[in-house]
Amino acid sequence: MDLHRHGILKFPNAGLLASSHDRGWQGVAAELRSHPSGDLPAIVPTQMEITLATRRCPGAQVSRKGAGLRQQTAVEPGTIWLCPVGVGEDDINISAPLSEVLHIYLPEDRFKALADLYGDARIRADTVRYLADVQDPLIRQIGLSILGELVQESSAGRMMVESAALTLTARVAQAYGHDRPDSAAPSTEEGSCPDRIQRAIAFIRDNLERDLSITELAAVACLSPFHFARMFKRVTGRTPYGFVSAERLACACRLLADRKISILDVALRSGFSSQAAFGTAFKRAKGYTPSEYRKLIGWTA
């Protein structure tokens, strides 16, 4: 399923400021758009849409009708709208231009995976309520994290986004759909999880130069993405994203000590998309640039 097709159909006149279309994200997509005033076409979504206003637009309001409900919402930073799978929106109007709005799309199968994990068939993308002006700090924080990666790509950013999408799916299902059962049946895989996580760790260390994903690592561990993310944190004390980021920086430090390897090669072999991205991430983590680090360890050109 092309998650970005929804935005093309629903927002034909909107400006596209940033898109995850070429990022290779799995199980989630995001678009940052500007919207002119006016009406939007009627549409029945085939994926979960979460919309987050990121800037205040004085006087702007969004009026929409779906599932027989009329909603009118002032647009303020942090305003959240939920539009579930299958809820037809047949009347949407934007009263004034919106300069920056984040749209996050989650596929229906992410909710199915969550239902399978907890053994609760009531967890479905089409049972989420059609809501506007949702006040949810967790969804807002996740949305802003995804926005940060969308506008400035980072090392292991894809993994961070995919992990965040798992949490986002769980939050939407838990808070705005049917609750998970009070007692989920214990997994028969629980006892073998440490060994499975160690397999994933070995795979990470052998493939740091690649663009790793949660889905791929979960497959190596023979776990669902939800179960893998939860068990990885339990076993290692870190999220998969945090672990991969730390491993890439440790690898970069080892490579920087070798006089024969250029900084560009260090960046690529450590899994960074470019020397510039590597330099930014390295300085943010270490407090100095790769060149400054080489000087600190006594390396001279």
GROMACS .gro file of C-alpha atoms in nm:
model
  301
    1MET     CA    1   0.000   0.000   0.000
    2ASP     CA    2   0.126   0.346  -0.095
    3LEU     CA    3   0.046   0.547   0.217
    4HIS     CA    4   0.130   0.873   0.039
    5ARG     CA    5  -0.149   0.827  -0.214
    6HIS     CA    6  -0.400   0.934   0.051
    7GLY     CA    7  -0.238   1.280   0.075
    8ILE     CA    8  -0.239   1.320  -0.302
    9LEU     CA    9  -0.612   1.247  -0.321
   10LYS     CA   10  -0.721   1.438  -0.012
   11PHE     CA   11  -0.504   1.747  -0.050
   12PRO     CA   12  -0.481   1.818  -0.426
   13ASN     CA   13  -0.422   2.191  -0.378
   14ALA     CA   14  -0.196   2.178  -0.072
   15GLY     CA   15   0.174   2.258  -0.078
   16LEU     CA   16   0.411   1.973   0.005
   17LEU     CA   17   0.689   2.104   0.233
   18ALA     CA   18   0.847   1.768   0.320
   19SER     CA   19   0.765   1.403   0.258
   20SER     CA   20   0.884   1.061   0.372
   21HIS     CA   21   0.816   0.921   0.025
   22ASP     CA   22   1.181   0.843  -0.053
   23ARG     CA   23   1.295   0.767   0.303
   24GLY     CA   24   1.220   0.394   0.296
   25TRP     CA   25   1.012   0.409   0.616
   26GLN     CA   26   0.810   0.093   0.680
   27GLY     CA   27   0.473   0.092   0.853
   28VAL     CA   28   0.441   0.471   0.864
   29ALA     CA   29   0.446   0.771   0.633
   30ALA     CA   30   0.446   1.144   0.700
   31GLU     CA   31   0.396   1.466   0.508
   32LEU     CA   32   0.441   1.828   0.608
   33ARG     CA   33   0.196   2.042   0.412
   34SER     CA   34   0.069   2.395   0.381
   35HIS     CA   35  -0.301   2.432   0.306
   36PRO     CA   36  -0.490   2.708   0.128
   37SER     CA   37  -0.835   2.805   0.248
   38GLY     CA   38  -1.128   2.632   0.086
   39ASP     CA   39  -1.301   2.294   0.063
   40LEU     CA   40  -1.135   1.953   0.045
   41PRO     CA   41  -1.271   1.663  -0.162
   42ALA     CA   42  -1.474   1.389   0.005
   43ILE     CA   43  -1.267   1.079   0.081
   44VAL     CA   44  -1.286   0.746   0.264
   45PRO     CA   45  -0.938   0.671   0.407
   46THR     CA   46  -0.784   0.325   0.388
   47GLN     CA   47  -0.526   0.404   0.655
   48MET     CA   48  -0.523   0.581   0.991
   49GLU     CA   49  -0.453   0.953   0.954
   50ILE     CA   50  -0.322   1.160   1.245
   51THR     CA   51  -0.298   1.533   1.180
   52LEU     CA   52  -0.097   1.772   1.395
   53ALA     CA   53  -0.095   2.150   1.355
   54THR     CA   54   0.259   2.275   1.416
   55ARG     CA   55   0.204   2.650   1.385
   56ARG     CA   56  -0.063   2.892   1.499
   57CYS     CA   57  -0.276   3.030   1.221
   58PRO     CA   58  -0.472   3.328   1.358
   59GLY     CA   59  -0.841   3.304   1.280
   60ALA     CA   60  -0.809   2.970   1.102
   61GLN     CA   61  -1.062   2.699   1.172
   62VAL     CA   62  -1.116   2.353   1.029
   63SER     CA   63  -1.474   2.240   0.989
   64ARG     CA   64  -1.527   1.876   0.897
   65LYS     CA   65  -1.797   1.608   0.902
   66GLY     CA   66  -1.740   1.234   0.927
   67ALA     CA   67  -1.932   0.941   1.069
   68GLY     CA   68  -2.230   1.178   1.097
   69LEU     CA   69  -2.040   1.412   1.331
   70ARG     CA   70  -1.979   1.783   1.264
   71GLN     CA   71  -1.659   1.921   1.420
   72GLN     CA   72  -1.522   2.275   1.413
   73THR     CA   73  -1.174   2.336   1.553
   74ALA     CA   74  -0.951   2.641   1.590
   75VAL     CA   75  -0.600   2.576   1.459
   76GLU     CA   76  -0.341   2.615   1.735
   77PRO     CA   77   0.007   2.460   1.769
   78GLY     CA   78  -0.042   2.104   1.894
   79THR     CA   79  -0.403   2.066   1.774
   80ILE     CA   80  -0.461   1.701   1.682
   81TRP     CA   81  -0.722   1.539   1.458
   82LEU     CA   82  -0.785   1.163   1.418
   83CYS     CA   83  -0.941   1.019   1.105
   84PRO     CA   84  -0.975   0.637   1.123
   85VAL     CA   85  -0.990   0.383   0.844
   86GLY     CA   86  -1.326   0.371   0.671
   87VAL     CA   87  -1.470   0.695   0.811
   88GLY     CA   88  -1.592   0.893   0.513
   89GLU     CA   89  -1.530   1.267   0.534
   90ASP     CA   90  -1.780   1.432   0.304
   91ASP     CA   91  -1.750   1.796   0.410
   92ILE     CA   92  -1.416   1.955   0.501
   93ASN     CA   93  -1.351   2.330   0.497
   94ILE     CA   94  -1.043   2.531   0.594
   95SER     CA   95  -1.138   2.890   0.673
   96ALA     CA   96  -0.792   3.050   0.633
   97PRO     CA   97  -0.452   2.936   0.500
   98LEU     CA   98  -0.255   2.697   0.722
   99SER     CA   99   0.120   2.745   0.695
  100GLU     CA  100   0.240   2.412   0.836
  101VAL     CA  101   0.051   2.093   0.921
  102LEU     CA  102   0.193   1.744   0.980
  103HIS     CA  103   0.003   1.442   0.848
  104ILE     CA  104   0.102   1.095   0.973
  105TYR     CA  105  -0.036   0.780   0.810
  106LEU     CA  106  -0.046   0.438   0.977
  107PRO     CA  107  -0.146   0.127   0.778
  108GLU     CA  108  -0.428  -0.095   0.894
  109ASP     CA  109  -0.196  -0.394   0.937
  110ARG     CA  110  -0.011  -0.219   1.223
  111PHE     CA  111  -0.328  -0.239   1.429
  112LYS     CA  112  -0.375  -0.602   1.331
  113ALA     CA  113  -0.022  -0.680   1.452
  114LEU     CA  114  -0.103  -0.516   1.784
  115ALA     CA  115  -0.425  -0.718   1.810
  116ASP     CA  116  -0.233  -1.040   1.739
  117LEU     CA  117   0.030  -0.955   1.999
  118TYR     CA  118  -0.225  -0.903   2.276
  119GLY     CA  119  -0.483  -1.153   2.157
  120ASP     CA  120  -0.756  -0.892   2.132
  121ALA     CA  121  -0.952  -0.891   1.807
  122ARG     CA  122  -1.127  -0.569   1.912
  123ILE     CA  123  -0.810  -0.371   1.834
  124ARG     CA  124  -0.873  -0.253   1.478
  125ALA     CA  125  -0.792   0.059   1.282
  126ASP     CA  126  -1.161   0.106   1.200
  127THR     CA  127  -1.267   0.113   1.567
  128VAL     CA  128  -1.069   0.429   1.647
  129ARG     CA  129  -1.302   0.722   1.713
  130TYR     CA  130  -1.334   1.016   1.473
  131LEU     CA  131  -1.205   1.302   1.688
  132ALA     CA  132  -1.092   1.664   1.662
  133ASP     CA  133  -0.903   1.889   1.904
  134VAL     CA  134  -0.750   1.589   2.080
  135GLN     CA  135  -0.542   1.692   2.383
  136ASP     CA  136  -0.279   1.420   2.404
  137PRO     CA  137   0.079   1.516   2.502
  138LEU     CA  138   0.214   1.173   2.406
  139ILE     CA  139   0.078   1.186   2.052
  140ARG     CA  140   0.201   1.543   2.023
  141GLN     CA  141   0.551   1.446   2.138
  142ILE     CA  142   0.568   1.151   1.898
  143GLY     CA  143   0.444   1.369   1.614
  144LEU     CA  144   0.708   1.633   1.679
  145SER     CA  145   0.979   1.365   1.691
  146ILE     CA  146   0.867   1.235   1.352
  147LEU     CA  147   0.854   1.594   1.222
  148GLY     CA  148   1.212   1.653   1.336
  149GLU     CA  149   1.334   1.352   1.140
  150LEU     CA  150   1.120   1.445   0.841
  151VAL     CA  151   1.279   1.790   0.803
  152GLN     CA  152   1.635   1.686   0.899
  153GLU     CA  153   1.738   1.327   0.833
  154SER     CA  154   1.970   1.172   1.091
  155SER     CA  155   2.165   0.854   1.145
  156ALA     CA  156   1.931   0.571   1.247
  157GLY     CA  157   1.644   0.815   1.201
  158ARG     CA  158   1.442   0.561   1.007
  159MET     CA  159   1.458   0.325   1.302
  160MET     CA  160   1.355   0.601   1.540
  161VAL     CA  161   1.052   0.685   1.326
  162GLU     CA  162   0.945   0.323   1.290
  163SER     CA  163   0.979   0.270   1.667
  164ALA     CA  164   0.781   0.588   1.731
  165ALA     CA  165   0.511   0.465   1.491
  166LEU     CA  166   0.472   0.146   1.694
  167THR     CA  167   0.421   0.352   2.010
  168LEU     CA  168   0.184   0.584   1.825
  169THR     CA  169  -0.027   0.291   1.702
  170ALA     CA  170  -0.047   0.148   2.052
  171ARG     CA  171  -0.143   0.486   2.199
  172VAL     CA  172  -0.418   0.549   1.945
  173ALA     CA  173  -0.561   0.198   1.993
  174GLN     CA  174  -0.538   0.217   2.374
  175ALA     CA  175  -0.676   0.567   2.426
  176TYR     CA  176  -0.917   0.616   2.136
  177GLY     CA  177  -1.034   0.266   2.045
  178HIS     CA  178  -1.105  -0.045   2.249
  179ASP     CA  179  -0.873  -0.104   2.545
  180ARG     CA  180  -0.645  -0.405   2.543
  181PRO     CA  181  -0.759  -0.698   2.765
  182ASP     CA  182  -0.689  -0.675   3.136
  183SER     CA  183  -0.473  -0.984   3.120
  184ALA     CA  184  -0.300  -1.089   2.802
  185ALA     CA  185  -0.192  -1.448   2.769
  186PRO     CA  186   0.182  -1.483   2.831
  187SER     CA  187   0.386  -1.534   2.517
  188THR     CA  188   0.544  -1.873   2.468
  189GLU     CA  189   0.839  -1.690   2.315
  190GLU     CA  190   0.911  -1.488   2.630
  191GLY     CA  191   1.181  -1.718   2.766
  192SER     CA  192   1.378  -1.728   2.443
  193CYS     CA  193   1.367  -1.351   2.382
  194PRO     CA  194   1.717  -1.272   2.521
  195ASP     CA  195   1.874  -1.510   2.269
  196ARG     CA  196   1.664  -1.363   1.990
  197ILE     CA  197   1.761  -1.010   2.089
  198GLN     CA  198   2.129  -1.111   2.091
  199ARG     CA  199   2.086  -1.234   1.733
  200ALA     CA  200   1.949  -0.894   1.640
  201ILE     CA  201   2.238  -0.719   1.816
  202ALA     CA  202   2.491  -0.928   1.624
  203PHE     CA  203   2.307  -0.845   1.301
  204ILE     CA  204   2.315  -0.474   1.385
  205ARG     CA  205   2.691  -0.480   1.447
  206ASP     CA  206   2.754  -0.666   1.123
  207ASN     CA  207   2.541  -0.427   0.918
  208LEU     CA  208   2.598  -0.080   1.062
  209GLU     CA  209   2.664   0.063   0.716
  210ARG     CA  210   2.313  -0.037   0.603
  211ASP     CA  211   1.983   0.143   0.651
  212LEU     CA  212   1.834  -0.085   0.915
  213SER     CA  213   1.465  -0.102   0.996
  214ILE     CA  214   1.260  -0.229   1.289
  215THR     CA  215   1.079  -0.469   1.057
  216GLU     CA  216   1.406  -0.623   0.938
  217LEU     CA  217   1.551  -0.656   1.289
  218ALA     CA  218   1.227  -0.808   1.417
  219ALA     CA  219   1.245  -1.066   1.138
  220VAL     CA  220   1.603  -1.155   1.238
  221ALA     CA  221   1.480  -1.209   1.593
  222CYS     CA  222   1.171  -1.399   1.469
  223LEU     CA  223   0.942  -1.162   1.659
  224SER     CA  224   0.667  -0.923   1.560
  225PRO     CA  225   0.779  -0.557   1.539
  226PHE     CA  226   0.574  -0.472   1.850
  227HIS     CA  227   0.715  -0.762   2.053
  228PHE     CA  228   1.068  -0.697   1.927
  229ALA     CA  229   1.069  -0.327   2.026
  230ARG     CA  230   0.932  -0.408   2.370
  231MET     CA  231   1.173  -0.695   2.437
  232PHE     CA  232   1.477  -0.513   2.295
  233LYS     CA  233   1.428  -0.234   2.549
  234ARG     CA  234   1.376  -0.489   2.829
  235VAL     CA  235   1.694  -0.684   2.742
  236THR     CA  236   1.931  -0.397   2.654
  237GLY     CA  237   1.786  -0.104   2.845
  238ARG     CA  238   1.777   0.095   2.519
  239THR     CA  239   1.540   0.139   2.231
  240PRO     CA  240   1.656  -0.014   1.900
  241TYR     CA  241   1.707   0.339   1.766
  242GLY     CA  242   1.919   0.443   2.064
  243PHE     CA  243   2.125   0.126   2.046
  244VAL     CA  244   2.196   0.158   1.674
  245SER     CA  245   2.288   0.525   1.709
  246ALA     CA  246   2.535   0.445   1.989
  247GLU     CA  247   2.686   0.157   1.791
  248ARG     CA  248   2.733   0.375   1.485
  249LEU     CA  249   2.906   0.646   1.684
  250ALA     CA  250   3.132   0.388   1.853
  251CYS     CA  251   3.218   0.245   1.512
  252ALA     CA  252   3.292   0.595   1.382
  253CYS     CA  253   3.529   0.661   1.673
  254ARG     CA  254   3.721   0.340   1.597
  255LEU     CA  255   3.746   0.426   1.228
  256LEU     CA  256   3.854   0.784   1.297
  257ALA     CA  257   4.161   0.647   1.475
  258ASP     CA  258   4.280   0.493   1.147
  259ARG     CA  259   4.488   0.743   0.948
  260LYS     CA  260   4.414   0.564   0.621
  261ILE     CA  261   4.039   0.623   0.631
  262SER     CA  262   3.892   0.954   0.515
  263ILE     CA  263   3.613   1.119   0.710
  264LEU     CA  264   3.376   1.053   0.419
  265ASP     CA  265   3.455   0.681   0.431
  266VAL     CA  266   3.414   0.683   0.808
  267ALA     CA  267   3.069   0.837   0.762
  268LEU     CA  268   2.956   0.583   0.501
  269ARG     CA  269   3.098   0.281   0.682
  270SER     CA  270   2.926   0.393   1.002
  271GLY     CA  271   2.586   0.406   0.834
  272PHE     CA  272   2.551   0.780   0.774
  273SER     CA  273   2.406   0.900   0.445
  274SER     CA  274   2.665   1.175   0.396
  275GLN     CA  275   2.969   1.339   0.553
  276ALA     CA  276   2.755   1.639   0.650
  277ALA     CA  277   2.497   1.423   0.830
  278PHE     CA  278   2.780   1.239   1.006
  279GLY     CA  279   2.946   1.563   1.116
  280THR     CA  280   2.621   1.700   1.256
  281ALA     CA  281   2.536   1.380   1.447
  282PHE     CA  282   2.890   1.335   1.575
  283LYS     CA  283   2.915   1.691   1.709
  284ARG     CA  284   2.572   1.669   1.868
  285ALA     CA  285   2.671   1.348   2.049
  286LYS     CA  286   3.036   1.421   2.131
  287GLY     CA  287   3.056   1.799   2.145
  288TYR     CA  288   3.319   1.830   1.872
  289THR     CA  289   3.358   1.759   1.502
  290PRO     CA  290   3.520   1.443   1.360
  291SER     CA  291   3.830   1.649   1.266
  292GLU     CA  292   3.852   1.790   1.617
  293TYR     CA  293   3.818   1.439   1.758
  294ARG     CA  294   4.115   1.322   1.550
  295LYS     CA  295   4.322   1.602   1.694
  296LEU     CA  296   4.216   1.511   2.047
  297ILE     CA  297   4.337   1.154   2.004
  298GLY     CA  298   4.668   1.271   1.863
  299TRP     CA  299   4.587   1.214   1.495
  300THR     CA  300   4.754   1.466   1.261
  301ALA     CA  301   4.718   1.490   0.885
   0.00000   0.00000   0.00000
